[in-house]
Coordinates of C-alpha atoms in Angstrom, one line a residue:
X1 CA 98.3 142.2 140.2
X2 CA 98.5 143.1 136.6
X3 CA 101.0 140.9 135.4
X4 CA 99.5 138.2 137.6
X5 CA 96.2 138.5 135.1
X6 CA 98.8 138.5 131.9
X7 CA 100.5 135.6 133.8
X8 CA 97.1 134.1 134.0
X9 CA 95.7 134.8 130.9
X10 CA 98.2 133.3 129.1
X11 CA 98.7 129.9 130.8
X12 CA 94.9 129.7 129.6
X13 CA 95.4 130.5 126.2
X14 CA 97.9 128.0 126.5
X15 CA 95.3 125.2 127.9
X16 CA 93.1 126.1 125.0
X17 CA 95.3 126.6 122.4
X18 CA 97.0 123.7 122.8
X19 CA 95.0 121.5 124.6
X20 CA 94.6 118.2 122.6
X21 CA 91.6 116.1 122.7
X22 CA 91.1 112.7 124.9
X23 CA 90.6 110.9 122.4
X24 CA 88.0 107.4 122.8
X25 CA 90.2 104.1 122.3
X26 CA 87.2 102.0 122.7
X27 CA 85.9 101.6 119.2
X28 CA 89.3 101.5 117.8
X29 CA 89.8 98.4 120.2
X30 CA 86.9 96.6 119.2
X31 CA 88.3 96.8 115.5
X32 CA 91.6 95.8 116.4
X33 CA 90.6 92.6 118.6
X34 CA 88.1 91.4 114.9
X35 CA 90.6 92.1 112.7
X36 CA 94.1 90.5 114.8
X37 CA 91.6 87.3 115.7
X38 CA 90.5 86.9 112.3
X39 CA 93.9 87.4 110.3
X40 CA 96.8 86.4 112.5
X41 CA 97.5 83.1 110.4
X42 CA 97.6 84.1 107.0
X43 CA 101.0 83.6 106.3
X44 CA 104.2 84.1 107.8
X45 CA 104.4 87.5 107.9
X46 CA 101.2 87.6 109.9
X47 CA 102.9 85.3 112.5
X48 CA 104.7 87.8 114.2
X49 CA 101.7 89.3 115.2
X50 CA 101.0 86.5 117.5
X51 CA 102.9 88.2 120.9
X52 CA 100.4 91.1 120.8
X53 CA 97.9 90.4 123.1
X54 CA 95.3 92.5 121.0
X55 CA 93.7 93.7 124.3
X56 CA 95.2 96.9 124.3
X57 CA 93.3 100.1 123.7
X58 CA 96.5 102.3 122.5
X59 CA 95.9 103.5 118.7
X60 CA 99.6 102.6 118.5
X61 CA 98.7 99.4 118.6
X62 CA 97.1 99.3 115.3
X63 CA 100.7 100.1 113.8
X64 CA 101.1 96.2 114.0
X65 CA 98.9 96.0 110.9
X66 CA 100.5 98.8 108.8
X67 CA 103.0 97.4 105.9
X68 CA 106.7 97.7 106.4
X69 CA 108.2 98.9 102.9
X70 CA 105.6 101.6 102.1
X71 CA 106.1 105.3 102.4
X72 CA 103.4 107.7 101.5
X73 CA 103.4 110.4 99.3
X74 CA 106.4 108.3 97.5
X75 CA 105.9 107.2 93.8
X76 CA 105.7 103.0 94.1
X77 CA 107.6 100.9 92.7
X78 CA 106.5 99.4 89.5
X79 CA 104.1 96.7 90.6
X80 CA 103.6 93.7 88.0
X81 CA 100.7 90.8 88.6
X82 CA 98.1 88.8 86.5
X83 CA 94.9 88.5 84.7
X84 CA 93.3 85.2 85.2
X85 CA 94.7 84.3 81.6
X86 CA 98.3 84.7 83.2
X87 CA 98.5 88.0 81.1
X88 CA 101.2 90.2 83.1
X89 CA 99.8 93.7 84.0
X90 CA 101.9 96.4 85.2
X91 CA 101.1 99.2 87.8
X92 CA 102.2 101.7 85.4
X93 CA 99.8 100.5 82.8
X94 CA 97.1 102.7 84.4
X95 CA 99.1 105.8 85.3
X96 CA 97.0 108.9 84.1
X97 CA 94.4 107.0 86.8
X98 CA 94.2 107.1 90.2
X99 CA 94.0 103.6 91.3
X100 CA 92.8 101.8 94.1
X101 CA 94.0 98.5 95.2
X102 CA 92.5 96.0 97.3
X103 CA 94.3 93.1 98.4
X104 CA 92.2 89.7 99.3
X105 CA 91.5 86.3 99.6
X106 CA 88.4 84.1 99.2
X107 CA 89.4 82.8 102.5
X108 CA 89.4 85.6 104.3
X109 CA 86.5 86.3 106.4
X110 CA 86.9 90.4 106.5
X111 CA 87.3 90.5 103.0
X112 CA 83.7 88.9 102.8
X113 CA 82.6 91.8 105.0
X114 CA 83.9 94.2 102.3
X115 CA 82.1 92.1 99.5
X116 CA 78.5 92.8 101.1
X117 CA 79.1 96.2 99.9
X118 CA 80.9 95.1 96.0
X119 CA 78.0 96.4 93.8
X120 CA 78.3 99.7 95.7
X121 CA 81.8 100.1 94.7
X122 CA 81.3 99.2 91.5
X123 CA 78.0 101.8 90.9
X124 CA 80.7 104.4 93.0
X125 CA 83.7 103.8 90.7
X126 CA 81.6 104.1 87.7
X127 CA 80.7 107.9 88.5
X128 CA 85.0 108.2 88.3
X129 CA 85.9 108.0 85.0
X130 CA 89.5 108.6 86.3
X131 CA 89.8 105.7 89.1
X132 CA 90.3 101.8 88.6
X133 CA 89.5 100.0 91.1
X134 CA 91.9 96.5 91.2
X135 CA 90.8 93.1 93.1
X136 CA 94.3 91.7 93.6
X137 CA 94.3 88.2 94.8
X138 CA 96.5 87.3 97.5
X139 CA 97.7 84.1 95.7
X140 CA 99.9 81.5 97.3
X141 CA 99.1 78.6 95.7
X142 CA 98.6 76.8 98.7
X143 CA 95.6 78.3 101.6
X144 CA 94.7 80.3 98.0
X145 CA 94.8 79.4 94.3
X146 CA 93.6 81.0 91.1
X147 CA 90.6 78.1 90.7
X148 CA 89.4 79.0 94.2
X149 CA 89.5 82.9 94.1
X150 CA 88.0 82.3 90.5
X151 CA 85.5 80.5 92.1
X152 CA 84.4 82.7 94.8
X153 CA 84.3 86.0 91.9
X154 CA 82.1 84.1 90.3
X155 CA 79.7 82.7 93.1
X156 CA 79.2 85.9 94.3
X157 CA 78.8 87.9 90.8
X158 CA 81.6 90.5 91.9
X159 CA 81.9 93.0 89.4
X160 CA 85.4 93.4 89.1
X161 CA 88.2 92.4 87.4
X162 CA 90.6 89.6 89.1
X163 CA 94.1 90.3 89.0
X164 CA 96.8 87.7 90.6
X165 CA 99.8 88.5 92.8
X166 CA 101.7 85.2 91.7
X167 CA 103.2 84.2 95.4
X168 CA 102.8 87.2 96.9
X169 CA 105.9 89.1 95.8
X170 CA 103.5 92.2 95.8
X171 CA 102.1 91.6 99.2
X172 CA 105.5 90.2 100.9
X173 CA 107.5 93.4 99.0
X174 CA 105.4 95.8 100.6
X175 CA 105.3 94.4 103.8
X176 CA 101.6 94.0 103.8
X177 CA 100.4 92.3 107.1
X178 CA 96.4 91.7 106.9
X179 CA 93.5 91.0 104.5
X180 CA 91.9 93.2 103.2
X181 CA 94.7 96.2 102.9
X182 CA 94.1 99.0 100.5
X183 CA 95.9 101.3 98.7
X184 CA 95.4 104.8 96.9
X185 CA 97.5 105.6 94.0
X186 CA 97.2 109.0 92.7
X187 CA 97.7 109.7 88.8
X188 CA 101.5 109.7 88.9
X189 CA 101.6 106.6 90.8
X190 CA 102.1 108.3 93.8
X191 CA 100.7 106.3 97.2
X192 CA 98.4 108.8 98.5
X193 CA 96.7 106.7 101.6
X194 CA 96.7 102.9 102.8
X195 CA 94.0 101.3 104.7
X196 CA 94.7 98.1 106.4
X197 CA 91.4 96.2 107.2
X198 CA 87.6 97.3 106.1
X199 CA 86.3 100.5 104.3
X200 CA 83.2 99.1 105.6
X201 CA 80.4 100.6 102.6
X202 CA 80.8 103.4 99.7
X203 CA 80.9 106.1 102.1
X204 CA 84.1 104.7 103.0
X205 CA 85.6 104.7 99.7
X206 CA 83.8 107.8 98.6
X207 CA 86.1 109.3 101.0
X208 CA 88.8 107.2 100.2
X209 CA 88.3 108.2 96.7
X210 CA 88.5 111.5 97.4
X211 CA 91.8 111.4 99.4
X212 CA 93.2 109.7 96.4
X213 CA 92.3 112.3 93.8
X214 CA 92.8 115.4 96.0
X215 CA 94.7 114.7 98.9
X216 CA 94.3 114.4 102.0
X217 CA 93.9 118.1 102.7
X218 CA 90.4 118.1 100.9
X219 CA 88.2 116.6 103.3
X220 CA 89.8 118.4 106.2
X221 CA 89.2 121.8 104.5
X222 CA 85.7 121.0 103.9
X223 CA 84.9 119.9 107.8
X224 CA 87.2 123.2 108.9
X225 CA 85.0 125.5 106.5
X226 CA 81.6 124.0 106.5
X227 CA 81.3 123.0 109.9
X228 CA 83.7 125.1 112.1
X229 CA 84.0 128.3 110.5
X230 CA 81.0 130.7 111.1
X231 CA 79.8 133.4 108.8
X232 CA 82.0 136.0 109.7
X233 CA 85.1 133.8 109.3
X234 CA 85.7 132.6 113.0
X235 CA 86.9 128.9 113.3
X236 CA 85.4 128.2 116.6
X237 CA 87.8 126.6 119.1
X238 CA 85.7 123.0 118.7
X239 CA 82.4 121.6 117.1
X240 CA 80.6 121.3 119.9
X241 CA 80.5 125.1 119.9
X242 CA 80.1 125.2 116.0
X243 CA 76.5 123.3 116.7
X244 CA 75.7 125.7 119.3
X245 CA 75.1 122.8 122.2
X246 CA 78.2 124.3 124.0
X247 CA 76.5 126.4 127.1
X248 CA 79.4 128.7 127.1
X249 CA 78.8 129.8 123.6
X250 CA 81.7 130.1 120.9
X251 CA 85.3 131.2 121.3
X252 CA 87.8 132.3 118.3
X253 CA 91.5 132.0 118.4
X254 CA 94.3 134.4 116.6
X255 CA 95.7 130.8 116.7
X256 CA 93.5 128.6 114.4
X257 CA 93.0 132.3 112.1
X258 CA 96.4 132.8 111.7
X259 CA 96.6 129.1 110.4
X260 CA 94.0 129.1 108.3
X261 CA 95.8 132.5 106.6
X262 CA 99.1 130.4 106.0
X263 CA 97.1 127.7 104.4
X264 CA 95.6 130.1 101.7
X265 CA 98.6 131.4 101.1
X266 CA 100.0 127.6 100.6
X267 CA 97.0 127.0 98.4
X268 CA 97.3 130.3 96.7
X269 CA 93.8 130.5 97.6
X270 CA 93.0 134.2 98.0
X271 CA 89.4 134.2 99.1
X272 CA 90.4 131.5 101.6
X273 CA 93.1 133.8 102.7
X274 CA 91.0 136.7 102.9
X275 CA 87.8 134.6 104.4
X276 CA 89.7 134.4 107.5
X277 CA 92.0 137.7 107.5
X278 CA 88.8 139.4 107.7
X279 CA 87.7 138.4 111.2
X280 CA 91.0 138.9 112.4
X281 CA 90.7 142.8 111.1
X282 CA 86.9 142.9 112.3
X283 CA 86.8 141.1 115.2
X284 CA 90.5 140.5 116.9
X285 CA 91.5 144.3 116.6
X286 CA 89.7 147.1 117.3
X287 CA 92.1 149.8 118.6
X288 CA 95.1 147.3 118.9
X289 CA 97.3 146.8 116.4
X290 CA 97.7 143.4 116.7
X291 CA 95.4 140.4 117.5
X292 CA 93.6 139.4 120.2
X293 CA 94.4 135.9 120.8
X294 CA 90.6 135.0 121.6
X295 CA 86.9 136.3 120.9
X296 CA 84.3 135.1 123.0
X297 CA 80.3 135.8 122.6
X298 CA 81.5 138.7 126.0
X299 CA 84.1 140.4 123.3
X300 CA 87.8 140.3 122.4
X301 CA 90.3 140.1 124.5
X302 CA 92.7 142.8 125.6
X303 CA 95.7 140.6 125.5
X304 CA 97.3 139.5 122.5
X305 CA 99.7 136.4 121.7
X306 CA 103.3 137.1 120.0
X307 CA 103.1 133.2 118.9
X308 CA 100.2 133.8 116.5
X309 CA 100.9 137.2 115.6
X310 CA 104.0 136.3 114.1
X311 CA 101.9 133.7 112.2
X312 CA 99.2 136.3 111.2
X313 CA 102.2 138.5 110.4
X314 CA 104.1 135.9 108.2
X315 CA 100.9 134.8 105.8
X316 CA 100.3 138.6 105.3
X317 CA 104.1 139.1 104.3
X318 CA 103.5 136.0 102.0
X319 CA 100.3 137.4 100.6
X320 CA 101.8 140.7 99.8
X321 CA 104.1 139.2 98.4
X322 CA 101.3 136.8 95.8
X323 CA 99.0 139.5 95.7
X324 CA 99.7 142.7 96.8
X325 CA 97.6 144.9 98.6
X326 CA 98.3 144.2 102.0
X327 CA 101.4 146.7 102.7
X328 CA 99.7 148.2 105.1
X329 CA 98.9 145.5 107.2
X330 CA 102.9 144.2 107.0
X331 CA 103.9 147.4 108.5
X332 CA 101.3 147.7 111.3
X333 CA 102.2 144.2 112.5
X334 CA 106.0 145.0 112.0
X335 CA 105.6 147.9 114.4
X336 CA 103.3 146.4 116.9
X337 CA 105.5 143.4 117.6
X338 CA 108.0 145.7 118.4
X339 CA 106.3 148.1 120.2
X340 CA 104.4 145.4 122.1
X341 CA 106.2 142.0 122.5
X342 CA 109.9 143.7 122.7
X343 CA 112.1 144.2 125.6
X344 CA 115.7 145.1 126.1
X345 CA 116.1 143.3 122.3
X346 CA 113.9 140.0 123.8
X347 CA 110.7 139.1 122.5
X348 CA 108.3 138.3 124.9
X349 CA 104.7 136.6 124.8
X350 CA 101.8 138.9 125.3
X351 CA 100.7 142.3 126.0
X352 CA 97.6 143.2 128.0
X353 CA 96.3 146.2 126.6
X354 CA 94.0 147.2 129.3
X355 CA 96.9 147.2 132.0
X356 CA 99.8 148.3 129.6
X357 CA 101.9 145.3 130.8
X358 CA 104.4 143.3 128.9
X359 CA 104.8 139.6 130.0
X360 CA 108.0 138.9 131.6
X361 CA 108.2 135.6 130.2
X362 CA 108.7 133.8 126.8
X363 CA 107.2 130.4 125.8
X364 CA 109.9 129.0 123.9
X365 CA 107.7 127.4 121.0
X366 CA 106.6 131.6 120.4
X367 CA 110.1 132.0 119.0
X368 CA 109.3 132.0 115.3
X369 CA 112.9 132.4 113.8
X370 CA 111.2 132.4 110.7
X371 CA 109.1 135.4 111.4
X372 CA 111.9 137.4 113.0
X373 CA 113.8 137.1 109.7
X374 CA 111.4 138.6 107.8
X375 CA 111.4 140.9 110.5
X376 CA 114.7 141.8 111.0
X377 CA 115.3 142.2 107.1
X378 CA 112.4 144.4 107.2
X379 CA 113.1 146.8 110.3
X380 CA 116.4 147.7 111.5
X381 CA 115.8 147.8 115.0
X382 CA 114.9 143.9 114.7
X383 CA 118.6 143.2 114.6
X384 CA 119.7 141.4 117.4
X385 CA 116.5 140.1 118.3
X386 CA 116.8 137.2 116.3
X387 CA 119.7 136.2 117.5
X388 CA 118.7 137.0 121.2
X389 CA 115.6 134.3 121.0
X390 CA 117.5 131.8 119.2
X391 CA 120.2 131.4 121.8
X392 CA 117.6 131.5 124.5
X393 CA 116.0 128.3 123.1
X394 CA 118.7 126.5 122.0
X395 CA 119.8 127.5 126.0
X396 CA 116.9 125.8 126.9
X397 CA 117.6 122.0 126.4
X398 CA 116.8 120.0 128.5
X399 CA 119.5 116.8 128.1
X400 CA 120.5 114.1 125.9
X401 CA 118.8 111.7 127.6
X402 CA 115.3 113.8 127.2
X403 CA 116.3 115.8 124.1
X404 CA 113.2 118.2 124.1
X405 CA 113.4 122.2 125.6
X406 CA 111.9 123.6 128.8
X407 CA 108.2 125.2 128.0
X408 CA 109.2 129.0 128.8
X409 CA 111.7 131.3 130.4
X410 CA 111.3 133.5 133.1
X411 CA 113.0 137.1 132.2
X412 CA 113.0 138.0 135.7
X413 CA 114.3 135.1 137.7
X414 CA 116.5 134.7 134.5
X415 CA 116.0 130.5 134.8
X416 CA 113.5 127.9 132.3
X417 CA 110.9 126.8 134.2
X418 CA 110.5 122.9 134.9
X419 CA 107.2 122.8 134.2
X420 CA 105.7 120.1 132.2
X421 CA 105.6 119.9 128.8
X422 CA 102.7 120.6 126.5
X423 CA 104.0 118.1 123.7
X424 CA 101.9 120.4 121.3
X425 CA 104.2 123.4 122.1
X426 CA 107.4 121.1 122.4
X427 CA 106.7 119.7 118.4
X428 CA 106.3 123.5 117.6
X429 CA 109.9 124.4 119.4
X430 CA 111.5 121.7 117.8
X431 CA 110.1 123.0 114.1
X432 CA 110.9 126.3 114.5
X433 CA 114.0 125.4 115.2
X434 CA 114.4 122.9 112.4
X435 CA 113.6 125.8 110.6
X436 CA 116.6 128.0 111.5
X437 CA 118.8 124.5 110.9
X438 CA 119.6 124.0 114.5
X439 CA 117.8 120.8 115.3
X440 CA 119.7 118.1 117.2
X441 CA 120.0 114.9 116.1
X442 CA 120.0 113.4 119.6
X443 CA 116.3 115.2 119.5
X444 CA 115.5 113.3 116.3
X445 CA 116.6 109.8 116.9
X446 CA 114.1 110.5 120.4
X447 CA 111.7 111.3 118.1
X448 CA 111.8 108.1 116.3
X449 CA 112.1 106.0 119.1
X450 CA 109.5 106.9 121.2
X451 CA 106.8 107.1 117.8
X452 CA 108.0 103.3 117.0
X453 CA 107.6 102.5 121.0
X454 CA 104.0 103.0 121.6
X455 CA 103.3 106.7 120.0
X456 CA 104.3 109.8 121.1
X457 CA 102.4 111.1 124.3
X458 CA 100.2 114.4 125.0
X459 CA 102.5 115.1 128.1
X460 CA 106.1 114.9 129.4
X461 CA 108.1 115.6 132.3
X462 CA 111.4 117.2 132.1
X463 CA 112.3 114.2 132.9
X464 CA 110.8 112.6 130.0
X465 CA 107.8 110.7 131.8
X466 CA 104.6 110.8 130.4
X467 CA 102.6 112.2 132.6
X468 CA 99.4 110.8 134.6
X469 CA 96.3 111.2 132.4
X470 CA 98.0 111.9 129.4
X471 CA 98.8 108.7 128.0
X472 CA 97.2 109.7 124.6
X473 CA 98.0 110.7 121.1
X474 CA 97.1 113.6 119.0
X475 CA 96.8 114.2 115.6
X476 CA 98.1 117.7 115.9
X477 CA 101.5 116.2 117.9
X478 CA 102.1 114.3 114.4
X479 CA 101.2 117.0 112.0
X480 CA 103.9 119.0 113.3
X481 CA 106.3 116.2 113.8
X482 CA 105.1 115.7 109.6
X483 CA 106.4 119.2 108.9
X484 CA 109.4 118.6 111.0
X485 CA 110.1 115.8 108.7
X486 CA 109.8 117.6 105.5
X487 CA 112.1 120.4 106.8
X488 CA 115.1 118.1 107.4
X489 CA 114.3 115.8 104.2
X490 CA 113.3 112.5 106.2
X491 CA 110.5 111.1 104.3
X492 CA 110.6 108.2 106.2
X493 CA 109.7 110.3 109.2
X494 CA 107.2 112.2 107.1
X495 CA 105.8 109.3 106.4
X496 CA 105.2 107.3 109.6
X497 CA 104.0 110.5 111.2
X498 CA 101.2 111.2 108.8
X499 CA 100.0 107.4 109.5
X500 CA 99.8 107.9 113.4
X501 CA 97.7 111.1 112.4
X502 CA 95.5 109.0 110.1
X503 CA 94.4 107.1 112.6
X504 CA 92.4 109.5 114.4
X505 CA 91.0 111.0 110.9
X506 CA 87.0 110.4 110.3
X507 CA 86.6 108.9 106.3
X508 CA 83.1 109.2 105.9
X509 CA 81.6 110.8 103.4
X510 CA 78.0 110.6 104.7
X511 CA 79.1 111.9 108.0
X512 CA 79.4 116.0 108.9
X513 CA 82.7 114.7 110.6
X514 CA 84.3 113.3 107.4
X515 CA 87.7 114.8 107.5
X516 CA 87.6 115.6 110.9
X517 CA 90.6 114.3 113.5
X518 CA 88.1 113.1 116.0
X519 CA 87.5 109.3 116.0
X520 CA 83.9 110.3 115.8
X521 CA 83.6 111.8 119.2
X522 CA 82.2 115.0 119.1
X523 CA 82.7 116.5 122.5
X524 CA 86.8 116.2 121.2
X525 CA 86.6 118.0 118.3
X526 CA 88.9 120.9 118.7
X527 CA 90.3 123.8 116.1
X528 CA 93.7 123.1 116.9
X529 CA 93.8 119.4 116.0
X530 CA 92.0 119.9 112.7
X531 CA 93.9 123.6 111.2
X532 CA 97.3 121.8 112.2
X533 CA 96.8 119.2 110.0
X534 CA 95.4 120.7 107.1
X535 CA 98.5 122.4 106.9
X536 CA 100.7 119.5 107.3
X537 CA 98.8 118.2 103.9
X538 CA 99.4 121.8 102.5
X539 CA 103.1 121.5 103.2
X540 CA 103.5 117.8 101.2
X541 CA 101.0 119.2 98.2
X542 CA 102.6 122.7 97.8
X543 CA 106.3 122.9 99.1

């Protein structure tokens, strides 16, 4: 009976910690049926869009309308177009400025939609002495020439500049697919963000704005400390709970504190860092000496979880290591994972403290190679450990043809357990992993492949079939496949990940969601898929 309630407890930690949003396509649709009608033509590039049906209500599908040739966080190219006066003007003329770029045509019904909101822009960008904000014509001589966008400026009394991009060697180099298309450059010439269609008003590009000159970390901290984050320094598990309308009242996880402790520590932020350590000390431990994995409004639970211990542990070792101050801390986790989530030199996934009961299983994406490094150079009795948990996940592959890793092991039937796959926990496997170097590339190219087939799904099979009811995408899934990317040095990767994750990200400055990874629906706002990433954006800014 006791391990059955360990057993228990832990499959619905799992559920919670991991559990990814439905996300709403509906709105997303509505966009993507405007903007594909209204565009499709342009120009010959558009033309391929033509076989999409534009029906669909898969966020993928909005990938049709992403340019080729960019990668972001990547310095651009040096981009040259014209004054009116056929005076050539060169992207790098306005380095030292973050610059946004919007790409139009008089023609072009959406970019009229955007033009309803000009004089907004212009009063926004006037508050910014460090942004430009370039109108760049998408000139082709032909559906569009300099007479008629000249025209059109001045009809309308738009209060910008108008620079040329003489037959569209900007627009066709980049790949770009749709009018309007905008780009953030930060200072160093550095694409930051790209927005195909509307902003849709200066909230819009208030946020945009933002995103340019900070990153895109800035408004996600902001939504994860002003609006899930309560006094004490709990990040409730979703909003919903953050604006007490949740009848079960709040839960905390060791999971989303533990993340929010690495962050500080990748943002050298030490009252961030110390914001959030201090529930975990207040709240999570009482007489343990590790972390519960949740707090409810009942009281802590007795039962912790190695997987975000050995994070907790980790951004302490880091802090100590900043800061100082924290020794004591380092040690007490360093003892209590051994004393607790050790057995016969294995780590294992929980202890309940109540019943006194080690788990007899291990979730593979708990194995923090990382952690048990620091660990094992730490503490003597570590050694072996490491070794043990990294052969028992790379053990644990499942086959070329589905080149992922069972969920868990059973210690005492000694087998990996077919059970579906949480593609949360499977991302995290495959980083850890990445992290001790041992990352197939059979397991990347699948990667690839399925992102640039449809997305990547919230649930697999071992046989590699998404599963029913989880045909969806989550912003989490791509935050870790982002970090993935940075650990084996495939910006490319990097790149389209963090623009499947953009997708679901609110830009809204007027809204208490800006930042969030919601779509704007509240009931899906959860912890996990906002803390994972914000530290995806703290890995590109600070490593």
């Amino acid at each position: 009976m006791m391990d059955t309630n360990t057993l228990n407890a832990i499959r619905i930690r799992c559920m919670i910690c991991f559990g990814i949003a439905l996300i709403i396509f509906a709105m997303g649709a509505v966009w993507l049926l405007k903007d594909y009608n209204g565009n499709r033509n342009t120009n010959t590039s558009d033309k391929r869009l033509e076989s999409a049906s534009g029906t669909s209500t898969e966020l993928a599908d909005e990938m049709i309308f992403y340019p080729d040739n960019i990668q972001l966080n990547q310095k651009l190219q040096d981009l040259y177009f014209y004054k009116a006066n056929s005076d050539v003007v060169k992207l790098s003329d306005f380095y030292g400025k973050n610059v946004i770029i919007m790409f139009w045509a008089s023609w072009c019904e959406y970019c009229r939609d955007e033009f309803d909101y000009i004089k907004d822009y212009a009063d926004l960008i006037k508050k910014h002495d460090d942004v430009e904000f370039i109108l760049l014509n998408k000139l082709d001589g032909i559906k569009e020439t300099r007479e008629q966008a000249m025209a059109y400026l001045k009809e309308n009394n738009i209060p910008f500049t108008a620079y040329f991009d003489e037959k569209l060697k900007i627009y066709n180099n980049l790949g770009i697919k749709i009018v309007p298309t905008f780009l953030g450059i930060n200072r160093q010439g550095v694409l930051k963000i790209c927005k195909p269609g509307n902003i849709g008003g200066s909230d819009g590009l208030s946020a945009f704005v933002d995103y340019v000159k900070y990153g895109g970390m800035y408004g996600t901290e902001q939504f994860i400390t002003n609006q899930l984050t309560n006094d004490n320094g709990g990040v409730h598990t979703n909003y919903l709970e953050s604006n007490n309308s949740s009848p079960s009242g709040y839960n905390v996880l060791s999971e989303s504190q533990g993340i929010m402790m690495e962050y500080g520590v990748l943002k050298k932020d030490k009252a961030l860092f110390e914001r959030y350590l201090s529930y975990v000390t207040e709240k999570m431990l009482g007489s343990n000496s590790l972390a519960s994995w949740i707090v409810t409004e009942e009281g802590k639970s007795n039962i912790n979880s190695l997987v975000d211990d050995f994070r907790i542990y980790k951004a302490l070792y880091q802090a100590n290591k900043l800061w100082g101050g924290y020794d004591r801390l380092v040690k007490q986790w360093e003892k209590g994972i051994l004393k607790y989530n050790t057995k016969r030199n294995n780590i294992v996934d929980s202890y309940d403290f109540k019943y006194k009961k080690k788990a007899q299983r291990l979730t593979l994406c708990f194995a923090d190679f990382e952690a048990l490094q620091l660990l094992q150079q730490s503490d003597k009795r570590y050694e072996g450990i490491y070794e043990n948990a990294l052969q028992l996940v790379k053990a644990g592959y499942i086959s070329n043809e589905f080149p992922l890793y069972y969920s868990w092991y059973d210690y005492e039937k000694k087998q990996y357990v077919p059970d579906n796959l949480n593609t949360a926990e499977a991302m995290y496997t495959l980083l850890n992993l990445a992290k001790a170097g041992e990352l197939k590339k059979e397991t990347i190219d699948w990667i690839k492949t399925t992102m640039n087939n449809g997305g990547i799904k919230a649930r697999y099979t071992v046989e590699g079939k998404v599963v029913d009811g989880y045909n969806y995408e989550s912003a989490a899934v791509y935050a870790i496949i982002s970090m993935i990317a940075g650990q084996i040095h495939d910006d490319r990767l990097m790149s389209d990940a963090l623009v499947r994750m953009e997708r679901l990200r609110v830009n809204n400055k007027a809204s208490l969601l800006n930042g969030s990874f919601s779509g704007n629906d509240e009931e899906n706002i959860y912890s996990f898929d906002q803390c994972m990433p914000l530290l995806a954006y703290a890995y590109i800014e600070y490593q």
